[in-house]
Amino acid sequence: MTRRRRIRTFPATGTRETGFLMFGFLRSYFSNDLAIDLGTANTLIYMRGKGIVLDEPSVVSIRQEGGPNGKKTIQAVGREAKQMLGKVPGNIEAIRPMKDGVIADFRVTEQMIKQFIKTAHESRMFSPSPRIIICVPCGSTQVERRAIREAALGAGASQVYLIEEPMAAAIGAGLPVSEATGSMVVDIGGGTTEVGVISLGGIVYKGSVRVERRQIR
């Protein structure tokens, strides 16, 4: 019995740059990593290498079939669902599944995230299973954070990481978060107002008030 040896081949001289370009193309094509700002009013999705690829209202319209105990199906998500607020028949309800920056309706939030992920990857021929990092209010409880993580996993994420909103805002603003200097962030959102003082890669002080921007005069 003869043993076959597996031979590794390398590109010939002059094709190395082509190989690197092809590798870069494949890496960007198959990269599914997403960052999600799951807000009470709006949801934004950032894709590595592409920037913000989705900015939609956190609204879902649900069709009720067969009475109060009948089947519920998702009718529309995002901007299309928001346009239905106050304009739909009795068997269709447009709701906001997020309240004060956390999940108010788990099942609906899961379906909303799933649809948003699908929209963000609409150019892909394969079903996405991305790694996701999600912003959470720094005042959210462990139960609320677990609900967000499980909703994202249920929506198809392969891995889920959570980051507190003041830290995410500081990184996005280009503040020197890793240096020995204090940076204060005030993030006024649609459900909560977050305050954080950041230094040496951590949050030295943080506070979260469930007051939205429309309540501030």
PDB file of C-alpha atoms in Angstrom:
ATOM      1  CA  MET A   1       0.000   0.000   0.000  1.00  0.00           C
ATOM      2  CA  THR A   2       1.445   3.344  -1.021  1.00  0.00           C
ATOM      3  CA  ARG A   3       0.994   6.486   1.038  1.00  0.00           C
ATOM      4  CA  ARG A   4       0.125   9.647  -0.778  1.00  0.00           C
ATOM      5  CA  ARG A   5       1.968  12.717   0.331  1.00  0.00           C
ATOM      6  CA  ARG A   6       0.049  15.979   0.472  1.00  0.00           C
ATOM      7  CA  ILE A   7       2.068  18.594  -1.368  1.00  0.00           C
ATOM      8  CA  ARG A   8       1.717  22.300  -0.585  1.00  0.00           C
ATOM      9  CA  THR A   9       2.112  24.635  -3.536  1.00  0.00           C
ATOM     10  CA  PHE A  10       3.023  28.295  -3.422  1.00  0.00           C
ATOM     11  CA  PRO A  11       2.398  30.975  -6.043  1.00  0.00           C
ATOM     12  CA  ALA A  12       5.242  31.677  -8.413  1.00  0.00           C
ATOM     13  CA  THR A  13       7.289  34.852  -8.173  1.00  0.00           C
ATOM     14  CA  GLY A  14       5.307  37.811  -9.450  1.00  0.00           C
ATOM     15  CA  THR A  15       1.896  36.471  -8.308  1.00  0.00           C
ATOM     16  CA  ARG A  16       2.294  37.175  -4.582  1.00  0.00           C
ATOM     17  CA  GLU A  17       0.511  40.521  -4.796  1.00  0.00           C
ATOM     18  CA  THR A  18      -2.335  38.890  -6.693  1.00  0.00           C
ATOM     19  CA  GLY A  19      -2.587  36.254  -3.969  1.00  0.00           C
ATOM     20  CA  PHE A  20      -2.739  38.901  -1.242  1.00  0.00           C
ATOM     21  CA  LEU A  21      -5.411  40.819  -3.143  1.00  0.00           C
ATOM     22  CA  MET A  22      -7.485  37.665  -3.573  1.00  0.00           C
ATOM     23  CA  PHE A  23      -7.070  36.812   0.122  1.00  0.00           C
ATOM     24  CA  GLY A  24      -8.179  40.317   1.072  1.00  0.00           C
ATOM     25  CA  PHE A  25     -11.213  40.048  -1.191  1.00  0.00           C
ATOM     26  CA  LEU A  26     -12.273  36.702   0.261  1.00  0.00           C
ATOM     27  CA  ARG A  27     -11.697  37.918   3.804  1.00  0.00           C
ATOM     28  CA  SER A  28     -13.882  40.978   3.267  1.00  0.00           C
ATOM     29  CA  TYR A  29     -16.517  38.917   1.431  1.00  0.00           C
ATOM     30  CA  PHE A  30     -16.876  36.318   4.142  1.00  0.00           C
ATOM     31  CA  SER A  31     -16.506  38.750   7.061  1.00  0.00           C
ATOM     32  CA  ASN A  32     -19.860  38.939   8.835  1.00  0.00           C
ATOM     33  CA  ASP A  33     -18.827  40.901  11.934  1.00  0.00           C
ATOM     34  CA  LEU A  34     -21.438  43.477  12.964  1.00  0.00           C
ATOM     35  CA  ALA A  35     -21.786  46.148  15.623  1.00  0.00           C
ATOM     36  CA  ILE A  36     -25.378  46.919  16.605  1.00  0.00           C
ATOM     37  CA  ASP A  37     -26.737  49.951  18.434  1.00  0.00           C
ATOM     38  CA  LEU A  38     -30.042  48.451  19.552  1.00  0.00           C
ATOM     39  CA  GLY A  39     -31.900  51.596  20.560  1.00  0.00           C
ATOM     40  CA  THR A  40     -35.388  52.333  21.813  1.00  0.00           C
ATOM     41  CA  ALA A  41     -36.105  54.670  18.885  1.00  0.00           C
ATOM     42  CA  ASN A  42     -33.706  53.453  16.179  1.00  0.00           C
ATOM     43  CA  THR A  43     -31.367  50.550  15.445  1.00  0.00           C
ATOM     44  CA  LEU A  44     -28.067  51.080  13.639  1.00  0.00           C
ATOM     45  CA  ILE A  45     -25.801  48.362  12.251  1.00  0.00           C
ATOM     46  CA  TYR A  46     -22.131  48.883  11.448  1.00  0.00           C
ATOM     47  CA  MET A  47     -20.277  46.382   9.272  1.00  0.00           C
ATOM     48  CA  ARG A  48     -16.508  46.132   9.360  1.00  0.00           C
ATOM     49  CA  GLY A  49     -15.030  47.700   6.257  1.00  0.00           C
ATOM     50  CA  LYS A  50     -18.340  49.190   5.098  1.00  0.00           C
ATOM     51  CA  GLY A  51     -19.441  51.551   7.860  1.00  0.00           C
ATOM     52  CA  ILE A  52     -23.115  52.001   8.803  1.00  0.00           C
ATOM     53  CA  VAL A  53     -25.161  49.704   6.574  1.00  0.00           C
ATOM     54  CA  LEU A  54     -28.534  50.009   8.331  1.00  0.00           C
ATOM     55  CA  ASP A  55     -30.364  52.803  10.168  1.00  0.00           C
ATOM     56  CA  GLU A  56     -33.974  51.849  10.836  1.00  0.00           C
ATOM     57  CA  PRO A  57     -36.672  52.663  13.437  1.00  0.00           C
ATOM     58  CA  SER A  58     -36.986  50.003  16.154  1.00  0.00           C
ATOM     59  CA  VAL A  59     -40.597  49.285  15.204  1.00  0.00           C
ATOM     60  CA  VAL A  60     -42.315  46.028  14.271  1.00  0.00           C
ATOM     61  CA  SER A  61     -45.848  45.528  12.940  1.00  0.00           C
ATOM     62  CA  ILE A  62     -47.570  42.283  13.934  1.00  0.00           C
ATOM     63  CA  ARG A  63     -50.599  40.642  12.338  1.00  0.00           C
ATOM     64  CA  GLN A  64     -52.967  38.841  14.736  1.00  0.00           C
ATOM     65  CA  GLU A  65     -54.819  35.926  13.151  1.00  0.00           C
ATOM     66  CA  GLY A  66     -57.645  33.932  14.716  1.00  0.00           C
ATOM     67  CA  GLY A  67     -58.505  36.168  17.661  1.00  0.00           C
ATOM     68  CA  PRO A  68     -56.529  37.097  20.809  1.00  0.00           C
ATOM     69  CA  ASN A  69     -55.085  33.592  21.199  1.00  0.00           C
ATOM     70  CA  GLY A  70     -54.385  33.070  17.515  1.00  0.00           C
ATOM     71  CA  LYS A  71     -51.180  33.085  15.530  1.00  0.00           C
ATOM     72  CA  LYS A  72     -49.004  36.206  15.421  1.00  0.00           C
ATOM     73  CA  THR A  73     -46.878  36.918  12.368  1.00  0.00           C
ATOM     74  CA  ILE A  74     -44.425  39.709  11.606  1.00  0.00           C
ATOM     75  CA  GLN A  75     -45.914  41.995   8.970  1.00  0.00           C
ATOM     76  CA  ALA A  76     -43.151  44.602   8.608  1.00  0.00           C
ATOM     77  CA  VAL A  77     -40.005  45.832  10.360  1.00  0.00           C
ATOM     78  CA  GLY A  78     -38.258  49.183  10.593  1.00  0.00           C
ATOM     79  CA  ARG A  79     -39.257  52.193   8.490  1.00  0.00           C
ATOM     80  CA  GLU A  80     -42.115  50.347   6.800  1.00  0.00           C
ATOM     81  CA  ALA A  81     -43.544  49.332  10.181  1.00  0.00           C
ATOM     82  CA  LYS A  82     -43.191  52.868  11.584  1.00  0.00           C
ATOM     83  CA  GLN A  83     -45.303  54.215   8.743  1.00  0.00           C
ATOM     84  CA  MET A  84     -48.095  51.920   9.966  1.00  0.00           C
ATOM     85  CA  LEU A  85     -48.243  53.468  13.466  1.00  0.00           C
ATOM     86  CA  GLY A  86     -51.843  54.610  13.993  1.00  0.00           C
ATOM     87  CA  LYS A  87     -52.834  53.669  10.431  1.00  0.00           C
ATOM     88  CA  VAL A  88     -53.471  49.934  10.615  1.00  0.00           C
ATOM     89  CA  PRO A  89     -56.638  47.816  11.020  1.00  0.00           C
ATOM     90  CA  GLY A  90     -57.516  46.138  14.283  1.00  0.00           C
ATOM     91  CA  ASN A  91     -55.746  42.864  13.516  1.00  0.00           C
ATOM     92  CA  ILE A  92     -52.376  44.580  12.874  1.00  0.00           C
ATOM     93  CA  GLU A  93     -50.425  46.257  15.667  1.00  0.00           C
ATOM     94  CA  ALA A  94     -47.283  48.360  15.267  1.00  0.00           C
ATOM     95  CA  ILE A  95     -45.143  48.241  18.423  1.00  0.00           C
ATOM     96  CA  ARG A  96     -41.727  49.232  19.750  1.00  0.00           C
ATOM     97  CA  PRO A  97     -40.225  46.064  21.306  1.00  0.00           C
ATOM     98  CA  MET A  98     -37.496  48.064  23.095  1.00  0.00           C
ATOM     99  CA  LYS A  99     -38.191  50.271  26.117  1.00  0.00           C
ATOM    100  CA  ASP A 100     -35.676  52.354  28.091  1.00  0.00           C
ATOM    101  CA  GLY A 101     -32.847  50.792  26.089  1.00  0.00           C
ATOM    102  CA  VAL A 102     -33.719  47.187  27.014  1.00  0.00           C
ATOM    103  CA  ILE A 103     -36.016  44.481  25.665  1.00  0.00           C
ATOM    104  CA  ALA A 104     -39.717  44.832  26.431  1.00  0.00           C
ATOM    105  CA  ASP A 105     -40.880  42.025  24.099  1.00  0.00           C
ATOM    106  CA  PHE A 106     -38.307  39.241  23.689  1.00  0.00           C
ATOM    107  CA  ARG A 107     -39.813  37.344  20.751  1.00  0.00           C
ATOM    108  CA  VAL A 108     -40.526  40.452  18.693  1.00  0.00           C
ATOM    109  CA  THR A 109     -37.050  41.872  19.381  1.00  0.00           C
ATOM    110  CA  GLU A 110     -35.469  38.593  18.254  1.00  0.00           C
ATOM    111  CA  GLN A 111     -37.409  38.691  14.987  1.00  0.00           C
ATOM    112  CA  MET A 112     -36.545  42.360  14.483  1.00  0.00           C
ATOM    113  CA  ILE A 113     -32.806  41.695  14.936  1.00  0.00           C
ATOM    114  CA  LYS A 114     -33.038  38.696  12.597  1.00  0.00           C
ATOM    115  CA  GLN A 115     -34.628  40.799   9.862  1.00  0.00           C
ATOM    116  CA  PHE A 116     -32.130  43.632  10.326  1.00  0.00           C
ATOM    117  CA  ILE A 117     -29.182  41.189  10.070  1.00  0.00           C
ATOM    118  CA  LYS A 118     -30.684  39.766   6.882  1.00  0.00           C
ATOM    119  CA  THR A 119     -31.082  43.268   5.443  1.00  0.00           C
ATOM    120  CA  ALA A 120     -27.499  44.193   6.340  1.00  0.00           C
ATOM    121  CA  HIS A 121     -26.254  41.083   4.497  1.00  0.00           C
ATOM    122  CA  GLU A 122     -28.663  41.256   1.562  1.00  0.00           C
ATOM    123  CA  SER A 123     -25.804  41.081  -0.944  1.00  0.00           C
ATOM    124  CA  ARG A 124     -24.529  37.759   0.463  1.00  0.00           C
ATOM    125  CA  MET A 125     -25.469  34.496  -1.248  1.00  0.00           C
ATOM    126  CA  PHE A 126     -25.111  32.545   2.024  1.00  0.00           C
ATOM    127  CA  SER A 127     -27.208  32.851   5.169  1.00  0.00           C
ATOM    128  CA  PRO A 128     -25.207  35.051   7.579  1.00  0.00           C
ATOM    129  CA  SER A 129     -24.121  33.866  11.021  1.00  0.00           C
ATOM    130  CA  PRO A 130     -22.156  36.892  12.219  1.00  0.00           C
ATOM    131  CA  ARG A 131     -20.235  37.721  15.325  1.00  0.00           C
ATOM    132  CA  ILE A 132     -22.052  40.661  16.893  1.00  0.00           C
ATOM    133  CA  ILE A 133     -21.206  43.316  19.455  1.00  0.00           C
ATOM    134  CA  ILE A 134     -24.225  45.136  20.912  1.00  0.00           C
ATOM    135  CA  CYS A 135     -24.406  48.354  22.907  1.00  0.00           C
ATOM    136  CA  VAL A 136     -26.232  48.130  26.251  1.00  0.00           C
ATOM    137  CA  PRO A 137     -27.150  50.809  28.817  1.00  0.00           C
ATOM    138  CA  CYS A 138     -24.664  50.849  31.676  1.00  0.00           C
ATOM    139  CA  GLY A 139     -27.608  50.752  34.087  1.00  0.00           C
ATOM    140  CA  SER A 140     -29.092  47.568  32.609  1.00  0.00           C
ATOM    141  CA  THR A 141     -29.380  44.522  34.864  1.00  0.00           C
ATOM    142  CA  GLN A 142     -27.781  41.121  34.263  1.00  0.00           C
ATOM    143  CA  VAL A 143     -31.217  39.726  33.387  1.00  0.00           C
ATOM    144  CA  GLU A 144     -31.740  42.477  30.794  1.00  0.00           C
ATOM    145  CA  ARG A 145     -28.282  41.884  29.320  1.00  0.00           C
ATOM    146  CA  ARG A 146     -28.873  38.142  29.141  1.00  0.00           C
ATOM    147  CA  ALA A 147     -32.129  38.787  27.275  1.00  0.00           C
ATOM    148  CA  ILE A 148     -30.316  40.933  24.687  1.00  0.00           C
ATOM    149  CA  ARG A 149     -27.596  38.300  24.237  1.00  0.00           C
ATOM    150  CA  GLU A 150     -30.110  35.456  23.854  1.00  0.00           C
ATOM    151  CA  ALA A 151     -32.236  37.467  21.421  1.00  0.00           C
ATOM    152  CA  ALA A 152     -29.196  38.060  19.197  1.00  0.00           C
ATOM    153  CA  LEU A 153     -28.191  34.386  19.369  1.00  0.00           C
ATOM    154  CA  GLY A 154     -31.743  33.389  18.512  1.00  0.00           C
ATOM    155  CA  ALA A 155     -31.613  35.782  15.552  1.00  0.00           C
ATOM    156  CA  GLY A 156     -28.666  33.852  14.096  1.00  0.00           C
ATOM    157  CA  ALA A 157     -25.524  35.348  15.637  1.00  0.00           C
ATOM    158  CA  SER A 158     -22.632  32.929  16.113  1.00  0.00           C
ATOM    159  CA  GLN A 159     -21.161  34.911  19.023  1.00  0.00           C
ATOM    160  CA  VAL A 160     -22.469  37.924  20.953  1.00  0.00           C
ATOM    161  CA  TYR A 161     -20.472  40.492  22.895  1.00  0.00           C
ATOM    162  CA  LEU A 162     -21.878  43.388  24.911  1.00  0.00           C
ATOM    163  CA  ILE A 163     -20.337  46.837  25.327  1.00  0.00           C
ATOM    164  CA  GLU A 164     -21.654  49.621  27.533  1.00  0.00           C
ATOM    165  CA  GLU A 165     -22.918  52.611  25.576  1.00  0.00           C
ATOM    166  CA  PRO A 166     -20.555  55.291  26.996  1.00  0.00           C
ATOM    167  CA  MET A 167     -17.509  53.207  26.023  1.00  0.00           C
ATOM    168  CA  ALA A 168     -18.889  52.558  22.536  1.00  0.00           C
ATOM    169  CA  ALA A 169     -19.645  56.265  22.086  1.00  0.00           C
ATOM    170  CA  ALA A 170     -16.139  57.237  23.233  1.00  0.00           C
ATOM    171  CA  ILE A 171     -14.476  54.793  20.822  1.00  0.00           C
ATOM    172  CA  GLY A 172     -16.695  55.989  17.983  1.00  0.00           C
ATOM    173  CA  ALA A 173     -15.845  59.624  18.736  1.00  0.00           C
ATOM    174  CA  GLY A 174     -12.130  58.849  18.631  1.00  0.00           C
ATOM    175  CA  LEU A 175     -11.477  59.778  22.258  1.00  0.00           C
ATOM    176  CA  PRO A 176      -8.197  58.559  23.859  1.00  0.00           C
ATOM    177  CA  VAL A 177      -9.890  55.788  25.858  1.00  0.00           C
ATOM    178  CA  SER A 178      -6.653  53.863  26.535  1.00  0.00           C
ATOM    179  CA  GLU A 179      -4.642  56.836  27.782  1.00  0.00           C
ATOM    180  CA  ALA A 180      -4.225  58.065  31.361  1.00  0.00           C
ATOM    181  CA  THR A 181      -6.577  60.973  30.811  1.00  0.00           C
ATOM    182  CA  GLY A 182     -10.233  61.373  31.677  1.00  0.00           C
ATOM    183  CA  SER A 183     -12.834  61.652  28.914  1.00  0.00           C
ATOM    184  CA  MET A 184     -16.480  62.333  29.747  1.00  0.00           C
ATOM    185  CA  VAL A 185     -19.237  61.081  27.473  1.00  0.00           C
ATOM    186  CA  VAL A 186     -22.922  62.034  27.626  1.00  0.00           C
ATOM    187  CA  ASP A 187     -25.050  59.889  25.307  1.00  0.00           C
ATOM    188  CA  ILE A 188     -28.645  61.143  25.072  1.00  0.00           C
ATOM    189  CA  GLY A 189     -30.675  58.414  23.401  1.00  0.00           C
ATOM    190  CA  GLY A 190     -34.274  57.624  22.609  1.00  0.00           C
ATOM    191  CA  GLY A 191     -34.805  55.675  25.847  1.00  0.00           C
ATOM    192  CA  THR A 192     -31.957  56.468  28.241  1.00  0.00           C
ATOM    193  CA  THR A 193     -29.295  59.075  28.912  1.00  0.00           C
ATOM    194  CA  GLU A 194     -25.860  57.576  29.591  1.00  0.00           C
ATOM    195  CA  VAL A 195     -22.945  59.305  31.311  1.00  0.00           C
ATOM    196  CA  GLY A 196     -19.449  57.862  31.593  1.00  0.00           C
ATOM    197  CA  VAL A 197     -15.951  58.985  32.541  1.00  0.00           C
ATOM    198  CA  ILE A 198     -13.381  56.859  30.714  1.00  0.00           C
ATOM    199  CA  SER A 199      -9.660  56.400  31.353  1.00  0.00           C
ATOM    200  CA  LEU A 200      -7.044  53.668  30.796  1.00  0.00           C
ATOM    201  CA  GLY A 201      -9.436  51.506  28.787  1.00  0.00           C
ATOM    202  CA  GLY A 202     -12.154  51.359  31.442  1.00  0.00           C
ATOM    203  CA  ILE A 203     -15.142  53.300  32.755  1.00  0.00           C
ATOM    204  CA  VAL A 204     -14.145  55.096  35.963  1.00  0.00           C
ATOM    205  CA  TYR A 205     -17.638  56.451  36.602  1.00  0.00           C
ATOM    206  CA  LYS A 206     -20.911  55.604  34.915  1.00  0.00           C
ATOM    207  CA  GLY A 207     -24.526  56.520  35.299  1.00  0.00           C
ATOM    208  CA  SER A 208     -27.728  55.750  33.433  1.00  0.00           C
ATOM    209  CA  VAL A 209     -30.996  57.662  33.684  1.00  0.00           C
ATOM    210  CA  ARG A 210     -34.101  56.404  31.949  1.00  0.00           C
ATOM    211  CA  VAL A 211     -34.863  59.812  30.510  1.00  0.00           C
ATOM    212  CA  GLU A 212     -35.069  60.209  26.751  1.00  0.00           C
ATOM    213  CA  ARG A 213     -34.151  63.219  24.666  1.00  0.00           C
ATOM    214  CA  ARG A 214     -37.788  64.264  24.144  1.00  0.00           C
ATOM    215  CA  GLN A 215     -38.211  64.698  27.911  1.00  0.00           C
ATOM    216  CA  ILE A 216     -35.297  67.144  28.173  1.00  0.00           C
ATOM    217  CA  ARG A 217     -36.340  70.798  27.950  1.00  0.00           C
TER     218      ARG A 217
END
